[in-house]
Coordinates of C-alpha atoms and ligand atoms in Angstrom, one line a residue:
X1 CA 0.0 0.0 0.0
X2 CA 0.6 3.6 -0.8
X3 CA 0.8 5.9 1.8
X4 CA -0.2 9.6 1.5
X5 CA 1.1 11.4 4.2
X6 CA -1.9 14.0 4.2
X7 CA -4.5 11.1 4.4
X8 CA -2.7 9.1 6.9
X9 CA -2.2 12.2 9.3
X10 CA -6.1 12.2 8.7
X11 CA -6.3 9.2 9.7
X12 CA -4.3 9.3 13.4
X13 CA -6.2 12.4 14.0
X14 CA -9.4 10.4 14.5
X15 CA -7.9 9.7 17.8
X16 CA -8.7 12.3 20.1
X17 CA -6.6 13.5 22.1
X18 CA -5.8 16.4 24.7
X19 CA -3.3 19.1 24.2
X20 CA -0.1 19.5 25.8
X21 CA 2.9 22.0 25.8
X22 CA 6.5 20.0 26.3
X23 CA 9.2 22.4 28.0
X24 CA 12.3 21.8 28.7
X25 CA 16.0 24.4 28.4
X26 CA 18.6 24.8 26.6
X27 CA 22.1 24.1 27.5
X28 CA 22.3 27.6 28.3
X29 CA 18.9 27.7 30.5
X30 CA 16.7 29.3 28.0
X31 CA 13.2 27.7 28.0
X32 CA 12.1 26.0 24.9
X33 CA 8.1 24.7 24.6
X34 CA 5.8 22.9 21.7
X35 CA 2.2 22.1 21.5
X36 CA 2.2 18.2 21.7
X37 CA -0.9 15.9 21.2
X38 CA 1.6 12.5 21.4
X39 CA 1.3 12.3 25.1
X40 CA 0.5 9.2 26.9
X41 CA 0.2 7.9 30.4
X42 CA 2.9 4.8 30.4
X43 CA 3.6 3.6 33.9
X44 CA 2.2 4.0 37.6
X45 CA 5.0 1.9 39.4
X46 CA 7.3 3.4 38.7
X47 CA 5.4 6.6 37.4
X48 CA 6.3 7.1 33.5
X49 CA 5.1 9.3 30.6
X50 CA 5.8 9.7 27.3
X51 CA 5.3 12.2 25.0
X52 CA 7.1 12.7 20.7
X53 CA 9.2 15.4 20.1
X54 CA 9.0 15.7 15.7
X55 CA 12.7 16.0 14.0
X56 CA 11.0 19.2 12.3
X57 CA 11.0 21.2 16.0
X58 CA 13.4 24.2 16.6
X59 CA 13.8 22.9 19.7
X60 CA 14.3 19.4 18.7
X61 CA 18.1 19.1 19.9
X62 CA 17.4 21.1 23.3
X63 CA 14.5 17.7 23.9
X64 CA 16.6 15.0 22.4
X65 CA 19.1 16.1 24.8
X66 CA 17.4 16.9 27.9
X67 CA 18.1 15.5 30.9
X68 CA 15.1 16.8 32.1
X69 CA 11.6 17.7 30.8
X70 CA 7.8 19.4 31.6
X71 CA 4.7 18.6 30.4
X72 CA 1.3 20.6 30.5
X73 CA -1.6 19.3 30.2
X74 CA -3.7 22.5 28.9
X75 CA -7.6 23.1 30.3
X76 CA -10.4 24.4 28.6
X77 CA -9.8 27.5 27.2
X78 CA -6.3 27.3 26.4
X79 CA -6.3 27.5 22.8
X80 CA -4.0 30.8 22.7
X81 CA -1.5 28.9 24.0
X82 CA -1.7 25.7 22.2
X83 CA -1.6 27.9 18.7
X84 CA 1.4 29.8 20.5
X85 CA 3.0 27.0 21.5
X86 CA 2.6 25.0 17.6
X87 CA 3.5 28.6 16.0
X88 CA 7.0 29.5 14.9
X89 CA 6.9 32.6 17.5
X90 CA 10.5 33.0 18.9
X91 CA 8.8 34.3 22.1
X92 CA 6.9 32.2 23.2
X93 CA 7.2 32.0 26.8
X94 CA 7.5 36.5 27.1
X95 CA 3.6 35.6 25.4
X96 CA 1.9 33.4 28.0
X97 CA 2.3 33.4 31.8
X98 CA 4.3 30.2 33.3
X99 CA 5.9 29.0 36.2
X100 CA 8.7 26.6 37.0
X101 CA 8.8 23.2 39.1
X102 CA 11.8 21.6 39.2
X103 CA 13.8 24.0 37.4
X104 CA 11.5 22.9 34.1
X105 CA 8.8 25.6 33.1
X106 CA 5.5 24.6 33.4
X107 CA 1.8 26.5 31.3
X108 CA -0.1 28.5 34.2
X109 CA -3.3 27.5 34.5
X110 CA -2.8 23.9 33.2
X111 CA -5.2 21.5 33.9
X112 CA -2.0 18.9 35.2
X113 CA 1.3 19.6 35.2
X114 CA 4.5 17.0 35.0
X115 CA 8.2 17.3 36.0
X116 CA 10.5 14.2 34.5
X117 CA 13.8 13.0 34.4
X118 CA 14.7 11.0 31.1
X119 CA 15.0 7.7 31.1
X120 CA 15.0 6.7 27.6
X121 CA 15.1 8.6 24.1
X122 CA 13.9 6.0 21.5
X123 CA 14.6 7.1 17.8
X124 CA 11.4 6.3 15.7
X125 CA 11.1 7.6 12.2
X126 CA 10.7 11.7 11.8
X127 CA 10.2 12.0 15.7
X128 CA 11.8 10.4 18.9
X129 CA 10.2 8.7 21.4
X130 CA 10.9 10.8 25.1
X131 CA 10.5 8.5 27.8
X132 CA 10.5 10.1 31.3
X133 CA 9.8 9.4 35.5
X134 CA 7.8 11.8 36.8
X135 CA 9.6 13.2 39.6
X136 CA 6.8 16.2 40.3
X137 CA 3.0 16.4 39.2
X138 CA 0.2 18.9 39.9
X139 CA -3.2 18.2 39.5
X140 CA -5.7 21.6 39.3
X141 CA -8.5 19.3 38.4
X142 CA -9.7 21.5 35.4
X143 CA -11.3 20.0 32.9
X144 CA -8.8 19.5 29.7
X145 CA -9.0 20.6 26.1
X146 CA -9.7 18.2 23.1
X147 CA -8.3 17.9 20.3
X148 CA -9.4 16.1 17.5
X149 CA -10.0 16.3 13.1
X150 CA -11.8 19.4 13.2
X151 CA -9.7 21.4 15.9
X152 CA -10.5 22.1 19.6
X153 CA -13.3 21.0 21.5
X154 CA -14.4 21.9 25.2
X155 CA -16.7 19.0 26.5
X156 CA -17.9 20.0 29.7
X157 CA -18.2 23.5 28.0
X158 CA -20.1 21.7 25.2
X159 CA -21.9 19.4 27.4
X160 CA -23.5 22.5 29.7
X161 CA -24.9 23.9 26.5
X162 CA -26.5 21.1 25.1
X163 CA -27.7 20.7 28.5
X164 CA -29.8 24.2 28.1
X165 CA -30.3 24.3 24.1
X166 CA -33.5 25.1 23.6
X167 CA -32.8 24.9 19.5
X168 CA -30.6 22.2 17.5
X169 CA -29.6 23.2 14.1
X170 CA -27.4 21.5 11.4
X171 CA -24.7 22.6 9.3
X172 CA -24.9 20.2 6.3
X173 CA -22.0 20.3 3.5
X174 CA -20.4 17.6 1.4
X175 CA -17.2 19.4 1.4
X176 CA -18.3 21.5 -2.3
X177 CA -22.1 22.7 -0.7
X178 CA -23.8 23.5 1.7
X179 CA -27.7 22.4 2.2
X180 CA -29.4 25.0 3.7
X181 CA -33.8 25.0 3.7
X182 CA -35.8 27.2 1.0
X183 CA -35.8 30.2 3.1
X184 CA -32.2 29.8 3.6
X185 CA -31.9 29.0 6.9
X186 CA -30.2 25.7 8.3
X187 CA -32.5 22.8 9.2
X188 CA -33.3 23.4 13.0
X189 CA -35.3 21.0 15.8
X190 CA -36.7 22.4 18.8
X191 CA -35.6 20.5 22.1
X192 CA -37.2 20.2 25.3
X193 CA -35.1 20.3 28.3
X194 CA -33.4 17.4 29.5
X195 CA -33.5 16.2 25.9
X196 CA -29.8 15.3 24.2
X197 CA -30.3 18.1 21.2
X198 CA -28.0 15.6 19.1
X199 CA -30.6 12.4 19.4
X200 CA -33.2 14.7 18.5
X201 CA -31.9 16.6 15.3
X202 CA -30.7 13.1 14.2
X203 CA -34.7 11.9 14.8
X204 CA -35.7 15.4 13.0
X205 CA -33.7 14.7 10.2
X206 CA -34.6 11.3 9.7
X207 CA -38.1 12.7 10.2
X208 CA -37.6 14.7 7.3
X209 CA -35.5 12.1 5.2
X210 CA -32.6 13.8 5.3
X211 CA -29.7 11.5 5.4
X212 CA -26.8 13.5 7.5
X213 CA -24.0 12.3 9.6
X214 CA -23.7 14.8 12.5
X215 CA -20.4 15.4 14.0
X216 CA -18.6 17.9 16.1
X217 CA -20.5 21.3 17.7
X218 CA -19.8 24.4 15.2
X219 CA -21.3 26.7 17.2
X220 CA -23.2 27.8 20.3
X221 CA -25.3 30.9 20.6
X222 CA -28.1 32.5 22.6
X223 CA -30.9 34.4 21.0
X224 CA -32.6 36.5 23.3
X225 CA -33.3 35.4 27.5
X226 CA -34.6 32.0 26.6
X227 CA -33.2 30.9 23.1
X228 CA -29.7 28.9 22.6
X229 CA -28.9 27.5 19.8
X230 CA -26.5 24.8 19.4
X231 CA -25.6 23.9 15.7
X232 CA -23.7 20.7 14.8
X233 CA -21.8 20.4 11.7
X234 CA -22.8 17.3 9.1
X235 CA -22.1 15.4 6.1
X236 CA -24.0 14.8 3.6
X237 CA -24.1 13.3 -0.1
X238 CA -26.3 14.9 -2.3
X239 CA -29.5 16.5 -2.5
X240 CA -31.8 16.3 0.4
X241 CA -35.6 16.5 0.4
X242 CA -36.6 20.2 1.4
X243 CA -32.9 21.3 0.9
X244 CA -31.1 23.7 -1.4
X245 CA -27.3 23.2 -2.6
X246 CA -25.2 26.2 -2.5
X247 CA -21.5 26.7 -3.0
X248 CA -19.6 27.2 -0.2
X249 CA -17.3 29.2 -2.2
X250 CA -19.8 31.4 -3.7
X251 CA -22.0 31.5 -1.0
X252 CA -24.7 33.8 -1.3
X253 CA -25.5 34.2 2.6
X254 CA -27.4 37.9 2.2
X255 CA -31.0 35.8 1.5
X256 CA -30.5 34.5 5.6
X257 CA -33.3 36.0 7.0
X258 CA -31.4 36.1 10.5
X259 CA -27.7 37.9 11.3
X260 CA -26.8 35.2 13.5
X261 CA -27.1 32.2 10.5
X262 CA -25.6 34.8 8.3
X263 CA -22.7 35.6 9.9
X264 CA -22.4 31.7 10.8
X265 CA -22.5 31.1 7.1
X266 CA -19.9 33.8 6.9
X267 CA -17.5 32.1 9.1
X268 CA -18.0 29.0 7.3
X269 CA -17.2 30.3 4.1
X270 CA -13.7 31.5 5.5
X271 CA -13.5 28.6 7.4
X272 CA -13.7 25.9 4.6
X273 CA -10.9 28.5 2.2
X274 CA -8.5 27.5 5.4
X275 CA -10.0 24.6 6.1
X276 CA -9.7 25.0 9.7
X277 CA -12.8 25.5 11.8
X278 CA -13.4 26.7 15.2
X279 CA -16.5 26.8 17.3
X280 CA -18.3 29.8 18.2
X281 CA -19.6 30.4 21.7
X282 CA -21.8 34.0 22.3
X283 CA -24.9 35.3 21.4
X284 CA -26.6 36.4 17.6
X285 CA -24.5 39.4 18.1
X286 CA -21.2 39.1 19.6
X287 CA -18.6 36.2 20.8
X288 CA -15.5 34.2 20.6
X289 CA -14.1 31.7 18.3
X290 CA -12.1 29.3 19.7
X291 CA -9.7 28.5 17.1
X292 CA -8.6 25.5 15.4
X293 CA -5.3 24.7 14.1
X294 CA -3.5 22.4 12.2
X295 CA -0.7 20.2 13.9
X296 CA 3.2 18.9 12.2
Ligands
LIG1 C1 -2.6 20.0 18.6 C2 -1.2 19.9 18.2 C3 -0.5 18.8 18.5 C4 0.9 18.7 18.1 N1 1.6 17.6 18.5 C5 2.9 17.5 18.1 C6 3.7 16.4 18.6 O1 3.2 15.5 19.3 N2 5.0 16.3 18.2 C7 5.6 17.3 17.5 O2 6.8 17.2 17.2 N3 4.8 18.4 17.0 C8 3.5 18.5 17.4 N4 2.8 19.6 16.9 C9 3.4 20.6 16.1 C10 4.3 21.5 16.9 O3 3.6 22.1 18.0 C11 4.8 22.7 16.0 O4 5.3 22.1 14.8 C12 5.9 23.4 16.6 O5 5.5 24.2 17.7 C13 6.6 24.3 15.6 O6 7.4 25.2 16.2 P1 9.0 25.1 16.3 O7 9.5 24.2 15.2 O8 9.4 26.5 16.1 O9 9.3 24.6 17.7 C14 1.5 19.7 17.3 C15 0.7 20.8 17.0 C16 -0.6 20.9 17.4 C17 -1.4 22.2 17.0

């Protein structure tokens, strides 16, 4: 078999993971930190991590030689400094607050934090393979951020707002178009509280025989005291009863009836150009994205 680098990267990337920033210094003490998803628990007795430092890193000689390295496990609401941490910003720790334990920096605000002494450095391919004994760990209990295929995701962020959606709406494309409904709007089920707003736009859908495969949140707004909408993004193949294809690319989003879908479909449209998407968390009017970003 073939392998295509782009698709097989696709492919690991259906593993989600967490985030975490590996630190460590220079022979001459300066810090040095990446945004690393290759982290894994590997032993309790005694207590061993690893985590994969890529050829490709400016700080790769700094971690193959390291005596001594940190890991951060990011919380929710550290994007900033996962994107800072997998940019190619020289100054990266002037940009973020941090703190040291056992002479190793460590992310402020971290969800879990890890101080190791090497024990092994395995070559593997493009990356090596940093085995270490955990000779300090913090635990803030924070709930961590995802990672996965379509960027950053927040459960227990995600979870509280599907707990109060009052509105489920879908975001159907088949990577050319988007289906949106007649009036231009994206199909939407209400939900009753203490309903999972996922089970019941899949029921609407299939309601409506519209054959979609829902998949991550793409956004998460309220409308008014009592409205919040949480839309999911889906695939789709084809055309769908009730539906209207439209380019993505060509987009005509000024027949949206409704600022919030339009400037949703707005987003998208730049989105899918980069094809990196984030999830928006406000109201019609303002909010954040929490960005997505691409990894080595
Ligand atoms: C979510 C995410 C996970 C990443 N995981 C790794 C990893 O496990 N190993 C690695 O070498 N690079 C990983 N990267 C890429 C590095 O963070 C990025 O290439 C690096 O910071 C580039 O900066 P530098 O070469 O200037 O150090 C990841 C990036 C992201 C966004």
């Amino acid at each position: 078999m073939r392998i295509d680098r782009t698709t097989l990267r696709a492919a690991f990337s259906r593993f989600l993971t967490g985030v975490t920033v590996v630190t460590t210094r220079t022979a001459t003490g300066e810090p040095v930190g990446f945004t690393a998803n290759s982290f894994s628990s590997v032993s309790l007795n005694p207590p061993m991590l690893l985590v994969c430092p890529g050829n490709h890193l400016s700080g790769f000689h700094a971690f193959r030689d390291a005596t001594q390295f940190g890991v951060s496990i990011l919380a929710e609401g550290q994007e900033a400094v996962s994107n800072l941490f997998a940019s190619r910003a020289a100054d990266r720790f002037a940009n973020c607050d941090w703190e040291e334990a056992d002479g190793m920096p460590l992310i402020a605000g971290r969800a879990a934090g890890f101080v190791c002494t090497t024990s092994s450095v395995v070559a593997a391919g493009d990356h090596i393979v940093l085995i270490g004994q955990v000779s300090h760990f913090d635990d803030a209990a924070r709930p961590g951020l995802g990672y996965g295929p379509e960027g950053y995701f927040s459960q227990s962020k995600e979870r509280k707002a599907e707990a109060a959606a009052t509105r489920a709406s879908v975001l159907l494309d088949d990577g050319a178009r988007v289906y949106l409904t007649d009036q231009g709007q994206l199909p939407t089920v209400p939900v009753q509280r203490g309903e999972s707003p996922l089970s019941v736009l899949e029921a609407g859908l299939i309601a409506r025989q519209i054959r979609a495969e829902l998949s991550v949140v793409y956004a998460i707004y309220d409308e008014g005291e009592t409205c919040r909408h949480i839309v999911f993004r889906g695939r789709t193949k084809g055309l769908q009863p009730g539906l209207q294809a439209q380019d993505i690319v060509t987009l005509d989003t000024s027949q949206a009836n409704n600022t919030a879908v339009r400037a949703l479909l707005d987003r998208f449209r730049q989105e899918h150009r980069a094809q990196s998407f984030g999830l928006y968390v406000g109201d019609a009017h303002a909010g954040d994205v929490l960005p997505a970003q691409g990894r080595d």
